[in-house]
mmCIF file of C-alpha atoms in Angstrom:
data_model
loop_
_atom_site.group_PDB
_atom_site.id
_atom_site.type_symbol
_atom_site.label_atom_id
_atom_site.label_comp_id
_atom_site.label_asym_id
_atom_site.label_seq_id
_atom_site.Cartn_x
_atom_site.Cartn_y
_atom_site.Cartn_z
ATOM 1 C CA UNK A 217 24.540 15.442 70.112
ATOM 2 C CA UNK A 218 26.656 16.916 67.720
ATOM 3 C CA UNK A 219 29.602 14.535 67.921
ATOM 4 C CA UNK A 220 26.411 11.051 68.094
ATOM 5 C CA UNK A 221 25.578 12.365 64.920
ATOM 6 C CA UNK A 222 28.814 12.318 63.097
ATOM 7 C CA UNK A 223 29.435 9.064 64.520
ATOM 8 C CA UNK A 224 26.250 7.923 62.781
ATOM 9 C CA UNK A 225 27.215 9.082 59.579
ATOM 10 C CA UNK A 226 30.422 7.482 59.823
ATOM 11 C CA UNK A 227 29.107 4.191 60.366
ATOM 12 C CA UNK A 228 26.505 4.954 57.735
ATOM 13 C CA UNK A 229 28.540 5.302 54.945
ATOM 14 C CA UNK A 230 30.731 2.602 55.514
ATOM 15 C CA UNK A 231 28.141 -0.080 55.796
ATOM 16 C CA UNK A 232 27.116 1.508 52.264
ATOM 17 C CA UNK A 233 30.386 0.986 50.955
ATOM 18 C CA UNK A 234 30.738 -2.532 52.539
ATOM 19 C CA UNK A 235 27.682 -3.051 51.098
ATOM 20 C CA UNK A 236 28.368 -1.925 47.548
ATOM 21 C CA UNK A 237 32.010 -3.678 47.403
ATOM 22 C CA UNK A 238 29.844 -6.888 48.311
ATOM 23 C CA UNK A 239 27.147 -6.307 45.944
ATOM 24 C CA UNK A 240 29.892 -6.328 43.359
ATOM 25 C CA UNK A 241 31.431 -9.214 43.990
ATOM 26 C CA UNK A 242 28.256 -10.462 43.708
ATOM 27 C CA UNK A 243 27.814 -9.345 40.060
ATOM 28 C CA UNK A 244 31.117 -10.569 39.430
ATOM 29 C CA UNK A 245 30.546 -13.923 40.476
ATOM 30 C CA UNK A 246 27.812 -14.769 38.586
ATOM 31 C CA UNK A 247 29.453 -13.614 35.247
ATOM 32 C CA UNK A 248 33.072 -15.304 35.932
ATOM 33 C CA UNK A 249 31.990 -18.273 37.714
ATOM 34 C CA UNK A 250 31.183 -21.365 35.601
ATOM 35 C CA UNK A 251 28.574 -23.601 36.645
ATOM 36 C CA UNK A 252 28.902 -27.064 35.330
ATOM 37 C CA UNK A 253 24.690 -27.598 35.187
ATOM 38 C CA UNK A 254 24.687 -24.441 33.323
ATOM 39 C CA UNK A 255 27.015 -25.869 30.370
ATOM 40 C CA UNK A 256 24.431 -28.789 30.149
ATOM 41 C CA UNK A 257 21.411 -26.646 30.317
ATOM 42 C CA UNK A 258 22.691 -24.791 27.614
ATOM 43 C CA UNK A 259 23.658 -28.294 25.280
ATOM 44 C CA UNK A 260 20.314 -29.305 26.249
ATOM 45 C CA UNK A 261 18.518 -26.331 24.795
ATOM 46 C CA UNK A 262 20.425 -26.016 21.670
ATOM 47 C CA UNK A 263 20.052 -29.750 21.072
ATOM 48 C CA UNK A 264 16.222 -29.171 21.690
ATOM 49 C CA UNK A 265 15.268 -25.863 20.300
ATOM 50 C CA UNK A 266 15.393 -25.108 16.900
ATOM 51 C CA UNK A 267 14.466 -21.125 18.278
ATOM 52 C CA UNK A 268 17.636 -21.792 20.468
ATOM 53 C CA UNK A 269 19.147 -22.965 17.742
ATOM 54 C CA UNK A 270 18.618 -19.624 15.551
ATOM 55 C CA UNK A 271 19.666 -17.580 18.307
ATOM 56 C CA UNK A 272 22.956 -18.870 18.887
ATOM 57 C CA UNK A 273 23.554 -18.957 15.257
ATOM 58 C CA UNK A 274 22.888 -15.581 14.747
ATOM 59 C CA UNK A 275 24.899 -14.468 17.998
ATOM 60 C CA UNK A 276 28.138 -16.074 16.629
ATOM 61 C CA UNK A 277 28.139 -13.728 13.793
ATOM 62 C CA UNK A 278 26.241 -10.402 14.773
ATOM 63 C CA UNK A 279 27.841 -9.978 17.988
ATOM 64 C CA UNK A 280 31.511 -9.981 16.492
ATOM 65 C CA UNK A 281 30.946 -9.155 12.571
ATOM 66 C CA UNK A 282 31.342 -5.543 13.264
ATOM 67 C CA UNK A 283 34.308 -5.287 15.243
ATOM 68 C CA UNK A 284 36.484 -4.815 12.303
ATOM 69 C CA UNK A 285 38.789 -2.114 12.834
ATOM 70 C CA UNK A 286 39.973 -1.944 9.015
ATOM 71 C CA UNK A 287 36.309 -1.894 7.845
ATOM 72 C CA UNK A 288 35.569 1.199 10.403
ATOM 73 C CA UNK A 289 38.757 3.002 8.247
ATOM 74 C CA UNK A 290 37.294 2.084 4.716
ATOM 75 C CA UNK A 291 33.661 3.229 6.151
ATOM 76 C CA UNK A 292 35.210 6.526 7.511
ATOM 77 C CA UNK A 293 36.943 7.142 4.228
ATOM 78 C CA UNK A 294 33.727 6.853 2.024
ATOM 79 C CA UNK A 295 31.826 8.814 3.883
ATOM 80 C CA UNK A 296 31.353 13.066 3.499
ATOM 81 C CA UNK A 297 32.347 13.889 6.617
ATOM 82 C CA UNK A 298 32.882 17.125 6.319
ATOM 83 C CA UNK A 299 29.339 17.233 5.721
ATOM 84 C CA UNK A 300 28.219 15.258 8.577
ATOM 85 C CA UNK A 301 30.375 17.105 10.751
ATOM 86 C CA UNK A 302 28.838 20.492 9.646
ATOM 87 C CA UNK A 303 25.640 19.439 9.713
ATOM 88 C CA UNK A 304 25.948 18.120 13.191
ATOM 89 C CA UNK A 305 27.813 20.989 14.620
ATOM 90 C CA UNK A 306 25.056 23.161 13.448
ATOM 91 C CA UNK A 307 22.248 21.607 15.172
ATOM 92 C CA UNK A 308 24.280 21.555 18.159
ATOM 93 C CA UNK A 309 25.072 24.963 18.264
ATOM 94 C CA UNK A 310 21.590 25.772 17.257
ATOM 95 C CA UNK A 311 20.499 24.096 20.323
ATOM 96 C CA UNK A 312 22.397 26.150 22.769
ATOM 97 C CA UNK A 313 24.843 23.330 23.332
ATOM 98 C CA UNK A 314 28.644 23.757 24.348
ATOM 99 C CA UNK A 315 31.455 21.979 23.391
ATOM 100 C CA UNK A 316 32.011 18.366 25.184
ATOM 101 C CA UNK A 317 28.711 18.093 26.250
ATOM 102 C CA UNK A 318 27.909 14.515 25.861
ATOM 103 C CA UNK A 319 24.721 14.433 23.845
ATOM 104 C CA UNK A 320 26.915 15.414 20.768
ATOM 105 C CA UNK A 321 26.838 11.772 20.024
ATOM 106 C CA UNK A 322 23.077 11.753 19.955
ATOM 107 C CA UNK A 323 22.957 14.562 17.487
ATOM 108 C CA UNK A 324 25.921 12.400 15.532
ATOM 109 C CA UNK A 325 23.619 9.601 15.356
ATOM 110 C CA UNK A 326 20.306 11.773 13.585
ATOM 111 C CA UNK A 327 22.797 13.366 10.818
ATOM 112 C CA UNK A 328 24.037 9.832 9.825
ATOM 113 C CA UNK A 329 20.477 8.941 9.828
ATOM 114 C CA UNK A 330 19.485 11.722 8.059
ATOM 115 C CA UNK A 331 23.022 11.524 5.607
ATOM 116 C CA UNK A 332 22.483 7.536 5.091
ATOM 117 C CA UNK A 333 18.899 8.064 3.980
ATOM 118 C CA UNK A 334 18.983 10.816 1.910
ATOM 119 C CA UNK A 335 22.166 11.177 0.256
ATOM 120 C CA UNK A 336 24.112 7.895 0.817
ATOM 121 C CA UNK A 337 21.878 4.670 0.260
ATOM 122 C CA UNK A 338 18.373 4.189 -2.092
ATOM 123 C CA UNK A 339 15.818 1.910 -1.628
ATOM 124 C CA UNK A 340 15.200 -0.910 -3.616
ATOM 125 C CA UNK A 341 12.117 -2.738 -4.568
ATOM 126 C CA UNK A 342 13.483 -3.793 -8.196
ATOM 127 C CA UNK A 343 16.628 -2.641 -9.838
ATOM 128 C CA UNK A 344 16.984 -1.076 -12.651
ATOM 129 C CA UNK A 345 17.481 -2.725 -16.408
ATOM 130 C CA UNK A 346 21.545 -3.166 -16.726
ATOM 131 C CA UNK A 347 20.974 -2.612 -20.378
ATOM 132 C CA UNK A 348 18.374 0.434 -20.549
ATOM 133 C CA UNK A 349 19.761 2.504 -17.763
ATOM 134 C CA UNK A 350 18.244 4.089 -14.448
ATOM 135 C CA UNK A 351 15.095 4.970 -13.446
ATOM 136 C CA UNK A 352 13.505 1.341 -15.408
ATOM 137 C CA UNK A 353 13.018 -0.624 -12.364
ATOM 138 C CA UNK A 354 9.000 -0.280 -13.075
ATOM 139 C CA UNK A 355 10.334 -2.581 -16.517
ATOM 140 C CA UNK A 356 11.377 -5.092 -14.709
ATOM 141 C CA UNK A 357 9.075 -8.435 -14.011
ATOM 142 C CA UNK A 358 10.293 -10.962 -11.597
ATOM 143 C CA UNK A 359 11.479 -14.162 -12.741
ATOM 144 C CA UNK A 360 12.405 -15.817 -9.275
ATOM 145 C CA UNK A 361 15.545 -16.228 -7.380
ATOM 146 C CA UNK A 362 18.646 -18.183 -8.041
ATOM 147 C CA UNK A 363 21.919 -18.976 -6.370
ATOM 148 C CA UNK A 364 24.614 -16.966 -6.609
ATOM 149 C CA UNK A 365 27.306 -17.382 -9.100
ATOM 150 C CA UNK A 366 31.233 -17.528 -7.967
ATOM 151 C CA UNK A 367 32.020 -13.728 -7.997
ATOM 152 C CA UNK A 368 28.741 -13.053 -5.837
ATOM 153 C CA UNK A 369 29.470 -15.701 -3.364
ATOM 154 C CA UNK A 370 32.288 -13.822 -2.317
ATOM 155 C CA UNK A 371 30.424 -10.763 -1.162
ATOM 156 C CA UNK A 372 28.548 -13.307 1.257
ATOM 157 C CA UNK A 373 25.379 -13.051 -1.082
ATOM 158 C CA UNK A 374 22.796 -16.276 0.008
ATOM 159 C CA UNK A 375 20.049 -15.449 -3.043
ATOM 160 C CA UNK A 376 20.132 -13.658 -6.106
ATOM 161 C CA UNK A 377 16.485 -11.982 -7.277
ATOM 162 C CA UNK A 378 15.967 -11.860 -10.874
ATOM 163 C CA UNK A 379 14.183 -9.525 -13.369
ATOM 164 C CA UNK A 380 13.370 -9.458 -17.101
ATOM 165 C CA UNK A 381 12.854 -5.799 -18.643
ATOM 166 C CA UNK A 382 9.411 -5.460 -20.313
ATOM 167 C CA UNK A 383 11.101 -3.279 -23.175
ATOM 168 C CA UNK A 384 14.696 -5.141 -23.874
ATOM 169 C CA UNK A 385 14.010 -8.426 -23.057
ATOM 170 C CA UNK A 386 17.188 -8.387 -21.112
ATOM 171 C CA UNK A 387 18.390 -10.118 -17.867
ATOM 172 C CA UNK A 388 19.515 -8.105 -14.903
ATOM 173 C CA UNK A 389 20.421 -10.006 -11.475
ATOM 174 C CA UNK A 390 19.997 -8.503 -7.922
ATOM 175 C CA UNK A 391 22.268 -10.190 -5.389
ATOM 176 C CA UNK A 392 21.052 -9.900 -2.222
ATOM 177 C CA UNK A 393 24.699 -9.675 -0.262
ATOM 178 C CA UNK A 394 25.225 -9.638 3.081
ATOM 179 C CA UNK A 395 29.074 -8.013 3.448
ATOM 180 C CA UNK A 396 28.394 -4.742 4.676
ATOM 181 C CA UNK A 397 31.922 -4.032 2.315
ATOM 182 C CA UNK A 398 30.203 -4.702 -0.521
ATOM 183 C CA UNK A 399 27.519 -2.323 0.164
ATOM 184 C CA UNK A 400 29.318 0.604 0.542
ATOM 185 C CA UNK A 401 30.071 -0.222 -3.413
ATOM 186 C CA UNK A 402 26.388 -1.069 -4.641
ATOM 187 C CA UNK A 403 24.693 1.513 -2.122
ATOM 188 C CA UNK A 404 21.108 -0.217 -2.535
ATOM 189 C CA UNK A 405 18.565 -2.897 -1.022
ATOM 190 C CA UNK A 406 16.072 -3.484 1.354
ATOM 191 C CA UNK A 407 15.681 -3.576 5.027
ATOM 192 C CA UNK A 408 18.643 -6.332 5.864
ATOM 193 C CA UNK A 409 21.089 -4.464 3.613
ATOM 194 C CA UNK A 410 19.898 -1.162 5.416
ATOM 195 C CA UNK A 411 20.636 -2.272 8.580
ATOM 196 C CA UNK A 412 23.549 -4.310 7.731
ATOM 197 C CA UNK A 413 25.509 -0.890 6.694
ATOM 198 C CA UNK A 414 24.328 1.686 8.771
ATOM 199 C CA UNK A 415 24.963 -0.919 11.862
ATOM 200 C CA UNK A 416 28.966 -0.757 10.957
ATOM 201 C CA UNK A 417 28.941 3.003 10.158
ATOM 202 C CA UNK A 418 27.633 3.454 13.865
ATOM 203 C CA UNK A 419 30.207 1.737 14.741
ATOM 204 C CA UNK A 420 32.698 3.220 12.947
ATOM 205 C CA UNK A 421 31.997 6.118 14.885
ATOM 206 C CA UNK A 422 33.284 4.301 17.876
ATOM 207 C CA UNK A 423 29.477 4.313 19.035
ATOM 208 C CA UNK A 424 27.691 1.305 21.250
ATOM 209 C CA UNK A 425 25.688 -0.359 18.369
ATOM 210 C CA UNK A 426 23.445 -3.211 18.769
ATOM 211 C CA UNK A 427 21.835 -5.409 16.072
ATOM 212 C CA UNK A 428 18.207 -6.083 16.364
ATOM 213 C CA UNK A 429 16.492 -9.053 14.820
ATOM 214 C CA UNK A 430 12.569 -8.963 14.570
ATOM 215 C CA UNK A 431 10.971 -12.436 13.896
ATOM 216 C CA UNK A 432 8.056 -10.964 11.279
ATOM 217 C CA UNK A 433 10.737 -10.256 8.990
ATOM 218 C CA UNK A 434 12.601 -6.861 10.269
ATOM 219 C CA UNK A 435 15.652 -5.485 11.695
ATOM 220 C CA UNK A 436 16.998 -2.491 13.088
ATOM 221 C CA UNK A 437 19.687 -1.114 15.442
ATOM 222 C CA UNK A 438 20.298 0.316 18.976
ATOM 223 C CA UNK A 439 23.149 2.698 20.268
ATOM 224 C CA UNK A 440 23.734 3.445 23.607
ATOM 225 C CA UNK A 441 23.439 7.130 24.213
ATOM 226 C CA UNK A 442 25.539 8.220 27.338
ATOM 227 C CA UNK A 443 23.483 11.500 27.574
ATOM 228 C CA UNK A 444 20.238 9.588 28.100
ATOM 229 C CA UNK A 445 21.860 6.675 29.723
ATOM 230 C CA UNK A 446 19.823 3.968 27.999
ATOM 231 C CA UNK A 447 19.329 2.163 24.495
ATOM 232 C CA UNK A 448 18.200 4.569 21.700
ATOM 233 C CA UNK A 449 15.835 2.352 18.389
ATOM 234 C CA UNK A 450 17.177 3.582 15.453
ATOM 235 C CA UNK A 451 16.067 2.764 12.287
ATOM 236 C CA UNK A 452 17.612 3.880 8.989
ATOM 237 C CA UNK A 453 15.071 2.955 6.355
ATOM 238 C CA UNK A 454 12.411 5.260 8.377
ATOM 239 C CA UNK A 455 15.206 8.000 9.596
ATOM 240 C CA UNK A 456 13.736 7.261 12.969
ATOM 241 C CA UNK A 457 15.221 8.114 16.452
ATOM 242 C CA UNK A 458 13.963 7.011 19.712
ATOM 243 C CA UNK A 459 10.526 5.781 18.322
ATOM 244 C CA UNK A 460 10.555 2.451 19.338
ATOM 245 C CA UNK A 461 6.386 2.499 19.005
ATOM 246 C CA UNK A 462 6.234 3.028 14.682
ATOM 247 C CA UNK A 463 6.275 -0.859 14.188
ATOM 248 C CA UNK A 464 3.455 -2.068 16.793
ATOM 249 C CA UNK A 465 1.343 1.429 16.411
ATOM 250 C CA UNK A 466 2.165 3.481 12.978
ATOM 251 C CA UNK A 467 2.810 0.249 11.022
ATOM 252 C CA UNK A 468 -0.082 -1.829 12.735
ATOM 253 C CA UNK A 469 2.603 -4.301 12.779
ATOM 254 C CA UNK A 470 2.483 -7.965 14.296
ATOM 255 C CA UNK A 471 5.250 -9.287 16.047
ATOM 256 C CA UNK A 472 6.220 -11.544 18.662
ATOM 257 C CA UNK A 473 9.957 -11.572 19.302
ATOM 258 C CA UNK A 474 13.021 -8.900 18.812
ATOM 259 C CA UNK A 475 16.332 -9.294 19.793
ATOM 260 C CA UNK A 476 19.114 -7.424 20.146
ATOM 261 C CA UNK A 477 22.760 -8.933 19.678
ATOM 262 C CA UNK A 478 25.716 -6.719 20.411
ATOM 263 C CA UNK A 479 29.867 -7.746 21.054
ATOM 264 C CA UNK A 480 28.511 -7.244 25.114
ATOM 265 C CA UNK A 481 25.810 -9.334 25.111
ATOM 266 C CA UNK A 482 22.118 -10.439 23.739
ATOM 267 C CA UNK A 483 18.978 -9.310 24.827
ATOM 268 C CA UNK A 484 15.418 -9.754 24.541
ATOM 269 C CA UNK A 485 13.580 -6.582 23.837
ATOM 270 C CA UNK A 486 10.418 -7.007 22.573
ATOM 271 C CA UNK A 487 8.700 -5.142 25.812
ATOM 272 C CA UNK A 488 10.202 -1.993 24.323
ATOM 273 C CA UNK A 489 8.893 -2.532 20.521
ATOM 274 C CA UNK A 490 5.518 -4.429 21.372
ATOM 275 C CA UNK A 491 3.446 -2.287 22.954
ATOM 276 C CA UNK A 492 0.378 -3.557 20.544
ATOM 277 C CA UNK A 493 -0.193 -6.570 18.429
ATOM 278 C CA UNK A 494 1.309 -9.347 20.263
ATOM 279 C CA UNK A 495 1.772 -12.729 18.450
ATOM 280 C CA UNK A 496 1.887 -15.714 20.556
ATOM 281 C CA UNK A 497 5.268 -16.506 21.628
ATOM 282 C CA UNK A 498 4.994 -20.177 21.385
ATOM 283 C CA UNK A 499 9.232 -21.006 20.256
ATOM 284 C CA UNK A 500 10.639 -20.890 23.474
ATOM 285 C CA UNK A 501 9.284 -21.308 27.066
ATOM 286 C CA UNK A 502 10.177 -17.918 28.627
ATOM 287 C CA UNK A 503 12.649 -18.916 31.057
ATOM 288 C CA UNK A 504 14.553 -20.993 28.739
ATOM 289 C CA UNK A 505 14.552 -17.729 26.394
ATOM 290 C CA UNK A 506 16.258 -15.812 29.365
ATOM 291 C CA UNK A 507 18.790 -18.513 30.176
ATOM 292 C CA UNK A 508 20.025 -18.522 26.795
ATOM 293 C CA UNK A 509 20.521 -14.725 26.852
ATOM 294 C CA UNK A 510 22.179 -14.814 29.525
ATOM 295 C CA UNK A 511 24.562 -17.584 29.182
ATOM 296 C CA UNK A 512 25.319 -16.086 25.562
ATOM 297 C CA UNK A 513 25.836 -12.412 27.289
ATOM 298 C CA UNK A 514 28.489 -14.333 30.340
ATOM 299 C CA UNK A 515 30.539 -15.861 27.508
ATOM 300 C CA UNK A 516 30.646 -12.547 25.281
ATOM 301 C CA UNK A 517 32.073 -10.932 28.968
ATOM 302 C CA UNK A 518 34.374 -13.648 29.659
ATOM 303 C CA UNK A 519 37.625 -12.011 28.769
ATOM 304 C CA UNK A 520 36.519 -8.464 30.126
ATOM 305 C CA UNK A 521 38.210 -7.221 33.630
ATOM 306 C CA UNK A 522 36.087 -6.400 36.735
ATOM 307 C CA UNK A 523 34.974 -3.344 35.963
ATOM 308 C CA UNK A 524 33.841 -3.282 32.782
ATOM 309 C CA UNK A 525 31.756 -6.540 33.816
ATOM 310 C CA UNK A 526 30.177 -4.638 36.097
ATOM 311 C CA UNK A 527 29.474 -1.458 34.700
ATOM 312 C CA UNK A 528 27.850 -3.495 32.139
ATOM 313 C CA UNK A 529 26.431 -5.222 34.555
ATOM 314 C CA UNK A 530 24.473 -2.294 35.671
ATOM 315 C CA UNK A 531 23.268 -1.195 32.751
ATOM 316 C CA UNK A 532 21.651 -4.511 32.100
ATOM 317 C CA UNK A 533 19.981 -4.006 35.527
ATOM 318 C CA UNK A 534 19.208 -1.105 34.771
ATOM 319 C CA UNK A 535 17.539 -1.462 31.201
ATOM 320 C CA UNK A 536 15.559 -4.821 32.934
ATOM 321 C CA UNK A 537 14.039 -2.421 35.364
ATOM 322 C CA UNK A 538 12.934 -0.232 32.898
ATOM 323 C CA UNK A 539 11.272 -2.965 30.099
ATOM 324 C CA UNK A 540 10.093 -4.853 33.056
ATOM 325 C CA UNK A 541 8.443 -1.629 34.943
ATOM 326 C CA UNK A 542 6.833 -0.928 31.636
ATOM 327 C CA UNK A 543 8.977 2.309 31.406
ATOM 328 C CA UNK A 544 9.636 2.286 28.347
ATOM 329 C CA UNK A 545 6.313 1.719 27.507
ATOM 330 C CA UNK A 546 5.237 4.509 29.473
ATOM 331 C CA UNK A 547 7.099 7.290 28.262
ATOM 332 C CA UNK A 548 6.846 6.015 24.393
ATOM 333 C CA UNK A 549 2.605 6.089 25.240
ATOM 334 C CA UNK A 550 2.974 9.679 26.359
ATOM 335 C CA UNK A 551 4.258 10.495 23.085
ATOM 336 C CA UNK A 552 2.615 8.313 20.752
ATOM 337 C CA UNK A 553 -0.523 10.481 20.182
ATOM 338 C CA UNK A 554 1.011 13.506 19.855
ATOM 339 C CA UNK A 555 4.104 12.054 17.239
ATOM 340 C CA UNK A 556 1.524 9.674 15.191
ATOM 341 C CA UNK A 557 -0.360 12.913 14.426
ATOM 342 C CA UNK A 558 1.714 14.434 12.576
ATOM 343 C CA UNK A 559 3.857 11.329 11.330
ATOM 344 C CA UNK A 560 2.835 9.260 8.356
ATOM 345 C CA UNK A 561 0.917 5.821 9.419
ATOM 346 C CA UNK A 562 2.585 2.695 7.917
ATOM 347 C CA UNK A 563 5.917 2.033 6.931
ATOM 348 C CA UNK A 564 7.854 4.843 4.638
ATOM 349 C CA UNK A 565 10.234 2.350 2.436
ATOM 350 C CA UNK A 566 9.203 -0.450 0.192
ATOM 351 C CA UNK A 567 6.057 -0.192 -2.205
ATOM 352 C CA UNK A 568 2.853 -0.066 -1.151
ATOM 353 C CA UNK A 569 1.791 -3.591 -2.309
ATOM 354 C CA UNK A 570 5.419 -4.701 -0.428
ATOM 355 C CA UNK A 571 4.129 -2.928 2.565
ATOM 356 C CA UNK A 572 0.621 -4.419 2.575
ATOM 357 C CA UNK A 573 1.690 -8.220 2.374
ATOM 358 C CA UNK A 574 3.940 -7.365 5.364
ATOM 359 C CA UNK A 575 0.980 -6.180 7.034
ATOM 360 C CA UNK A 576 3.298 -2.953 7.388
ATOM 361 C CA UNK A 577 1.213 -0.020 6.026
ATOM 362 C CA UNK A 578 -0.817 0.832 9.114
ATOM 363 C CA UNK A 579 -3.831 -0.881 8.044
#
């Protein structure tokens, strides 16, 4: 009986590895195969759909803007680390934690939150007068928005805000830039400047960062922790970690799409920020929105070898499981009652009349 039995296993595990070389090529095919009808699907769609449209657009520069090796150096050398680095080993250690352990990275990730928020970057609603100093934003009246002049344009700036001061009279602009560069240098803004930074820091870091646009008027990032084995919201304006439910729940927010664009691909993830307060999601038929995705994600893999397609490949799988299952859903539910207690309701940064005509202050 003995000597059946081994046989059995034998056989066993190499059907299972037959099975698993095949399932691969599988994976493989899909991603380096190119389907003619695909190409015209995809022409179709952008020609189409001006949601497509946006998509693509903002996939051509969010997916690659970051992977900038000589930014991650100028980031690195503006930053305290010696700071972060104590700060993080502490915490570690505190935990009971040994060295190599691979949720360092996740306690990397809440110092820089905690570093970016507090000591690094400010809020802000208005600036301050150039001519009477800081602390006289509350001076300062709106007088509209402007195009930017020659030296802003070449910080990537698209609008300029600008304020008269109640007590000088004087002018003071507020370029709204978009180089993250740049932003090291002024070290202010609102949400898209936020995110804009703190996105290439993570990087920096040599961390797996993705980008994530909400529709309403919001955006945040992911990193992939390899302790947890899944996506990890982070949001630096909140100095939030794995709390994927403060927009939908704390904030009473509305929303209807979120998407998250990294140099591996482009997902839709509103399952895992949505869990209340759905708006109809009327831009796109669904299936269309998933084609797009996923014909964006095949090109972003095209130059990768075999393995890193499909370790990726998995991931995906496995991440579609879990939004699809409701997973992520169910584990943020669990929590919600017991973190909303004690956490404040409604967005933390901005004003409170800011907040309100978001529809971000819980209300």
């Amino acid at each position: 009986m003995g000597k059946v039995s081994e046989k059995s296993d034998i056989d066993f595990d190499s059907i299972a590895k037959m099975l698993l070389i095949k399932y691969k090529d599988l994976i493989l095919s899909k991603f380096k195969k190119t389907v003619p009808i695909e190409n015209i699907k995809f022409q179709n769609l952008i020609r189409s759909n001006q949601f497509a449209q946006g998509v693509l657009g903002q996939s051509q520069h969010l997916c690659s803007v970051y992977e900038n090796p000589s930014w991650h150096s100028i980031v690195l050398e503006a930053l305290d680390l010696d700071l972060i680095y104590k700060n993080v080993d502490k915490e570690f250690a505190k935990d009971g934690h040994a060295d190599g352990e691979s949720v360092y990275s996740d306690y990397l990730v809440k110092e820089l939150l905690r570093y970016f928020k507090q000591d690094f970057f400010k809020w802000c609603n208005k600036p301050d007068c150039h001519h009477c100093g800081q602390n006289t934003s509350e001076n300062m009246t709106s007088l509209g928005n402007q195009g930017p002049d020659a030296e802003e344009s070449k910080f990537n700036c698209g609008t300029v805000e600008v304020y008269k001061c109640n007590k000088c009279g004087n002018v003071t602009r507020f370029p709204r830039y978009n180089d993250p560069i740049k932003l090291l240098e002024t070290r202010k803004g609102r949400c898209g400047e936020w995110c804009n930074l703190f996105t290439l820091i993570l990087k920096s870091f040599g961390l797996d960062v993705r980008y994530v646009w909400n529709r309403e008027d919001h955006v945040w990032c992911e990193y992939y922790s390899t302790y947890l084995n899944r996506w990890i919201h982070v949001d630096s304006c909140e100095q939030s970690f794995d709390q994927p439910y403060i927009y939908s729940v704390n904030w009473n927010k509305k929303m209807s799409y979120c998407i998250a664009f990294g140099k591996n691909g482009v997902v839709d993830v509103s399952k895992r920020y949505i869990l209340q307060n759905e708006l109809p999601r009327d831009q796109i038929k669904e299936e269309d929105l998933k084609f797009l995705c996923q014909f964006i994600t095949k090109r972003l893999r095209s130059l990768l070898n075999d393995d890193e397609i499909y370790q990726l490949a998995c991931r995906d799988e496995q991440e579609q499981i879990e939004l699809i299952m409701g997973k992520a859903q169910e584990r943020e539910v669990e929590n919600i009652s017991a973190v909303s207690k004690t956490s404040n309701h409604g967005r933390e940064s901005g004003s409170a009349d800011w907040k309100a005509q978001r529809g971000e202050d819980g209300k």
